[in-house]
Amino acid sequence: MPVEITWWGHATCTLRDSDVRVLTDPLFARRLAHLRRRRGAVPPPGAWRADVALVSHLHADHLHVPSLQRLAPGTRLLVPRGAPRAVPGLRRLTHLTVTEVGAGDVTQVGDLVVRAVPALHDGRRLPVGPHRSPALGYVVEGEGRTYFAGDTGLFDTMAKEVGPVDVALLPVGGWGPYLGEGHLDAGRAARALARLGARSAVPVHYGTYWPIGMDAVRPHEFHAPGEEFVRLAAEYAPSVAVHRLGHGESVRLEVAR
């Protein structure tokens, strides 16, 4: 049975498995604070439909309250534990069924099992704020096992925490000319892929948003990460099929069970 992945840009994907639609880190904005969308159209209303939406951490380009507001009434929303306290706007989303989760928690959604897994990333709501929530990834298991990493650095226990997966949605860049700690660039993502043992991979979190007025500052960090990941994955994990999608493009992946 196939698993279908659509990449809408940044960390936003639709995963279809077992007749369930899963939306990751919904971001449907043309502009966010000092960032503007430089490539790809803003996802259309059809992209807003989901049975469950997953939020990996509290940063505004991953937990974007106006985008979450667009989700249909009754949509399930999984957020890191403590998120409603740190982000009061979440408490106003009364049309959604919000569940707080931590690493190791398992949620049943139709015929899918969604397991929260650790991530190595700053869990604060930036730019300032005392409240923290854990940064998470998620493993979605139905006909296939799909790992959505959210934002994370490479950590020693990643393969053990995530477990064997068929598909890995891995961040390979960012939204500015420099990546700080707790991120994967193309090289670290390729090394993560080698550890995970996935059959297929889709690079995400690159080539979408960029700071206003900085188009000419290290532009290769905007354009190159996807192609660089394809090249390095062939070196570190040659048995993995890498699918570099365009914005709004989908791929159907056969998984064996």
Short mmCIF file of C-alpha atoms in Angstrom, two decimals:
data_model
loop_
_atom_site.label_atom_id
_atom_site.label_comp_id
_atom_site.label_asym_id
_atom_site.label_seq_id
_atom_site.Cartn_x
_atom_site.Cartn_y
_atom_site.Cartn_z
CA MET A 1 0.00 0.00 0.00
CA PRO A 2 1.32 3.48 -0.80
CA VAL A 3 2.12 6.37 1.51
CA GLU A 4 1.71 9.77 -0.16
CA ILE A 5 3.75 12.82 0.82
CA THR A 6 3.03 16.36 -0.39
CA TRP A 7 5.50 19.11 0.47
CA TRP A 8 3.92 22.57 0.77
CA GLY A 9 7.16 24.34 1.72
CA HIS A 10 9.23 24.83 4.88
CA ALA A 11 8.27 22.04 7.32
CA THR A 12 4.66 21.77 6.15
CA CYS A 13 3.73 18.43 4.58
CA THR A 14 0.60 16.39 4.10
CA LEU A 15 1.06 12.69 4.76
CA ARG A 16 -1.66 10.31 3.61
CA ASP A 17 -1.62 6.82 5.05
CA SER A 18 -4.48 4.38 5.76
CA ASP A 19 -7.05 6.94 4.56
CA VAL A 20 -5.88 9.42 7.22
CA ARG A 21 -4.51 12.88 6.39
CA VAL A 22 -1.69 14.12 8.62
CA LEU A 23 -0.46 17.73 8.40
CA THR A 24 2.95 18.70 9.78
CA ASP A 25 3.82 22.12 11.26
CA PRO A 26 1.14 24.03 9.30
CA LEU A 27 2.40 27.37 7.96
CA PHE A 28 0.17 29.08 5.42
CA ALA A 29 1.60 32.62 5.52
CA ARG A 30 3.14 34.76 2.81
CA ARG A 31 5.00 36.71 5.47
CA LEU A 32 5.97 35.89 9.06
CA ALA A 33 7.62 38.67 11.10
CA HIS A 34 10.90 39.40 9.25
CA LEU A 35 10.50 36.46 6.87
CA ARG A 36 8.78 36.38 3.51
CA ARG A 37 7.99 33.48 1.25
CA ARG A 38 10.40 33.65 -1.66
CA ARG A 39 9.53 30.42 -3.44
CA GLY A 40 6.33 28.46 -3.90
CA ALA A 41 2.76 29.64 -3.65
CA VAL A 42 1.04 29.89 -0.29
CA PRO A 43 -0.63 26.49 0.23
CA PRO A 44 -4.21 26.49 -1.10
CA PRO A 45 -7.28 25.78 1.05
CA GLY A 46 -7.09 22.11 0.08
CA ALA A 47 -3.84 21.93 2.05
CA TRP A 48 -5.64 23.01 5.21
CA ARG A 49 -7.61 19.75 5.40
CA ALA A 50 -6.34 17.17 7.84
CA ASP A 51 -7.55 14.60 10.32
CA VAL A 52 -4.66 15.44 12.62
CA ALA A 53 -2.03 18.18 12.63
CA LEU A 54 1.35 17.74 14.31
CA VAL A 55 3.31 20.62 15.84
CA SER A 56 6.95 19.85 16.53
CA HIS A 57 7.96 22.82 18.70
CA LEU A 58 7.03 26.33 19.74
CA HIS A 59 8.96 28.49 17.26
CA ALA A 60 6.57 30.66 15.29
CA ASP A 61 7.53 29.16 11.91
CA HIS A 62 6.37 25.77 13.23
CA LEU A 63 3.61 26.73 15.66
CA HIS A 64 1.80 29.47 13.72
CA VAL A 65 -1.50 30.24 15.39
CA PRO A 66 -3.14 32.04 12.40
CA SER A 67 -2.44 28.97 10.23
CA LEU A 68 -3.84 26.63 12.87
CA GLN A 69 -6.94 28.83 13.01
CA ARG A 70 -7.69 27.82 9.41
CA LEU A 71 -7.98 24.11 10.23
CA ALA A 72 -11.50 22.71 10.12
CA PRO A 73 -13.53 22.30 13.31
CA GLY A 74 -12.83 19.00 15.01
CA THR A 75 -9.32 18.60 13.60
CA ARG A 76 -7.04 16.95 16.13
CA LEU A 77 -3.93 18.89 17.02
CA LEU A 78 -0.93 17.39 18.80
CA VAL A 79 1.39 19.91 20.45
CA PRO A 80 4.37 19.59 22.80
CA ARG A 81 3.41 19.37 26.44
CA GLY A 82 3.14 22.85 27.96
CA ALA A 83 2.53 24.59 24.63
CA PRO A 84 -0.84 26.18 25.59
CA ARG A 85 0.78 27.78 28.62
CA ALA A 86 3.66 29.15 26.57
CA VAL A 87 1.53 30.24 23.61
CA PRO A 88 -1.79 31.65 24.89
CA GLY A 89 -3.18 31.88 21.37
CA LEU A 90 -3.48 28.10 21.35
CA ARG A 91 -6.13 28.33 24.06
CA ARG A 92 -8.34 30.33 21.71
CA LEU A 93 -8.45 27.52 19.15
CA THR A 94 -11.57 26.05 20.67
CA HIS A 95 -12.67 24.57 17.34
CA LEU A 96 -9.74 22.12 17.47
CA THR A 97 -9.19 19.08 19.68
CA VAL A 98 -5.82 19.88 21.24
CA THR A 99 -3.72 17.20 22.92
CA GLU A 100 -0.43 17.87 24.67
CA VAL A 101 2.19 15.16 24.21
CA GLY A 102 5.73 14.35 25.26
CA ALA A 103 8.36 11.97 23.94
CA GLY A 104 7.10 8.41 24.14
CA ASP A 105 3.40 9.31 24.10
CA VAL A 106 1.26 7.42 21.58
CA THR A 107 -1.95 8.73 20.01
CA GLN A 108 -4.38 6.71 17.91
CA VAL A 109 -5.91 8.54 14.92
CA GLY A 110 -8.15 6.28 12.88
CA ASP A 111 -5.96 3.41 11.74
CA LEU A 112 -2.78 5.37 12.44
CA VAL A 113 -0.59 5.38 15.53
CA VAL A 114 1.33 8.62 16.11
CA ARG A 115 4.30 8.38 18.46
CA ALA A 116 6.11 11.46 19.73
CA VAL A 117 9.90 11.13 19.77
CA PRO A 118 12.65 13.40 21.10
CA ALA A 119 14.34 16.14 19.09
CA LEU A 120 17.52 18.09 19.82
CA HIS A 121 16.30 21.68 19.49
CA ASP A 122 15.48 24.77 21.55
CA GLY A 123 11.94 24.37 22.87
CA ARG A 124 11.30 27.98 23.89
CA ARG A 125 8.84 30.34 22.26
CA LEU A 126 11.16 32.94 20.80
CA PRO A 127 12.43 35.58 20.75
CA VAL A 128 12.08 35.65 24.55
CA GLY A 129 10.09 33.80 27.13
CA PRO A 130 10.60 31.72 30.25
CA HIS A 131 8.27 28.89 29.28
CA ARG A 132 9.69 25.81 27.63
CA SER A 133 8.17 22.82 25.95
CA PRO A 134 10.04 19.84 24.56
CA ALA A 135 10.91 19.91 20.89
CA LEU A 136 9.56 16.75 19.29
CA GLY A 137 9.56 14.64 16.18
CA TYR A 138 6.81 12.21 15.31
CA VAL A 139 6.64 8.70 13.89
CA VAL A 140 3.38 8.02 12.05
CA GLU A 141 2.64 4.33 11.67
CA GLY A 142 -0.06 2.88 9.45
CA GLU A 143 0.63 1.02 6.23
CA GLY A 144 4.10 2.54 6.52
CA ARG A 145 6.25 4.14 9.18
CA THR A 146 7.02 7.80 8.47
CA TYR A 147 9.36 9.95 10.58
CA PHE A 148 8.75 13.68 10.66
CA ALA A 149 11.79 15.15 12.38
CA GLY A 150 10.51 18.70 12.96
CA ASP A 151 13.63 20.71 13.78
CA THR A 152 16.47 18.76 15.31
CA GLY A 153 20.17 18.34 15.48
CA LEU A 154 21.88 14.99 15.05
CA PHE A 155 22.01 13.10 18.35
CA ASP A 156 23.52 9.77 19.35
CA THR A 157 20.28 7.97 20.23
CA MET A 158 18.29 9.14 17.21
CA ALA A 159 18.04 5.72 15.56
CA LYS A 160 17.07 4.07 18.85
CA GLU A 161 14.44 6.69 19.72
CA VAL A 162 12.90 6.80 16.25
CA GLY A 163 13.08 3.09 15.48
CA PRO A 164 13.02 1.56 12.01
CA VAL A 165 11.10 3.67 9.49
CA ASP A 166 10.17 3.49 5.84
CA VAL A 167 10.13 7.23 5.08
CA ALA A 168 12.08 10.10 6.66
CA LEU A 169 11.02 13.75 6.30
CA LEU A 170 14.25 15.51 7.25
CA PRO A 171 15.09 19.21 7.57
CA VAL A 172 18.13 20.09 5.47
CA GLY A 173 18.32 23.89 5.82
CA GLY A 174 16.60 26.84 7.41
CA TRP A 175 15.23 30.32 6.83
CA GLY A 176 18.40 32.38 7.12
CA PRO A 177 22.03 32.48 6.05
CA TYR A 178 23.30 30.62 9.12
CA LEU A 179 22.07 27.56 11.00
CA GLY A 180 22.50 27.52 14.76
CA GLU A 181 22.83 24.55 17.04
CA GLY A 182 20.03 22.04 17.05
CA HIS A 183 19.56 21.95 13.28
CA LEU A 184 20.34 19.57 10.46
CA ASP A 185 22.08 20.89 7.39
CA ALA A 186 22.36 18.76 4.27
CA GLY A 187 25.42 16.90 5.54
CA ARG A 188 24.10 16.16 9.01
CA ALA A 189 20.74 15.14 7.52
CA ALA A 190 22.51 12.67 5.23
CA ARG A 191 24.33 11.18 8.21
CA ALA A 192 21.03 10.98 10.10
CA LEU A 193 19.51 9.17 7.14
CA ALA A 194 22.29 6.60 7.22
CA ARG A 195 21.54 5.90 10.89
CA LEU A 196 17.78 5.68 10.46
CA GLY A 197 17.81 2.99 7.81
CA ALA A 198 14.81 4.45 5.97
CA ARG A 199 13.91 3.27 2.49
CA SER A 200 12.89 6.72 1.23
CA ALA A 201 13.54 10.31 2.24
CA VAL A 202 12.10 13.73 1.45
CA PRO A 203 14.14 16.87 2.29
CA VAL A 204 12.15 19.71 3.86
CA HIS A 205 12.72 23.00 5.73
CA TYR A 206 14.64 24.86 3.05
CA GLY A 207 14.12 27.04 0.01
CA THR A 208 10.87 28.69 1.14
CA TYR A 209 11.31 31.61 3.58
CA TRP A 210 14.13 34.12 3.78
CA PRO A 211 14.67 37.33 5.78
CA ILE A 212 13.42 40.48 4.09
CA GLY A 213 16.24 42.50 2.56
CA MET A 214 18.77 39.64 2.71
CA ASP A 215 18.23 38.04 -0.69
CA ALA A 216 21.87 38.53 -1.62
CA VAL A 217 23.35 37.28 1.67
CA ARG A 218 24.66 33.70 1.27
CA PRO A 219 21.94 32.88 -1.29
CA HIS A 220 23.30 29.35 -1.72
CA GLU A 221 21.96 28.58 1.77
CA PHE A 222 18.48 29.20 0.36
CA HIS A 223 18.81 27.44 -3.00
CA ALA A 224 21.30 24.61 -2.51
CA PRO A 225 20.36 22.44 0.51
CA GLY A 226 17.93 20.15 -1.32
CA GLU A 227 20.35 19.28 -4.12
CA GLU A 228 23.22 19.01 -1.65
CA PHE A 229 21.21 16.56 0.45
CA VAL A 230 20.51 14.42 -2.62
CA ARG A 231 24.23 14.33 -3.40
CA LEU A 232 25.36 13.54 0.15
CA ALA A 233 22.61 11.00 0.78
CA ALA A 234 23.88 9.06 -2.23
CA GLU A 235 27.26 8.96 -0.48
CA TYR A 236 26.17 8.19 3.10
CA ALA A 237 23.00 6.15 2.44
CA PRO A 238 23.19 4.90 -1.16
CA SER A 239 20.34 2.42 -0.75
CA VAL A 240 17.81 5.15 0.13
CA ALA A 241 15.59 6.68 -2.55
CA VAL A 242 15.59 10.46 -2.08
CA HIS A 243 12.69 12.45 -3.50
CA ARG A 244 13.39 16.18 -3.79
CA LEU A 245 9.94 17.67 -4.25
CA GLY A 246 8.93 21.05 -5.56
CA HIS A 247 6.45 23.15 -3.61
CA GLY A 248 3.03 21.52 -3.83
CA GLU A 249 4.47 18.37 -5.41
CA SER A 250 3.57 14.89 -4.19
CA VAL A 251 5.18 11.47 -4.24
CA ARG A 252 3.55 8.08 -3.67
CA LEU A 253 5.84 5.61 -1.94
CA GLU A 254 5.22 1.89 -1.86
CA VAL A 255 5.88 0.33 1.54
CA ALA A 256 6.07 -3.36 2.30
CA ARG A 257 4.29 -4.91 5.25
#
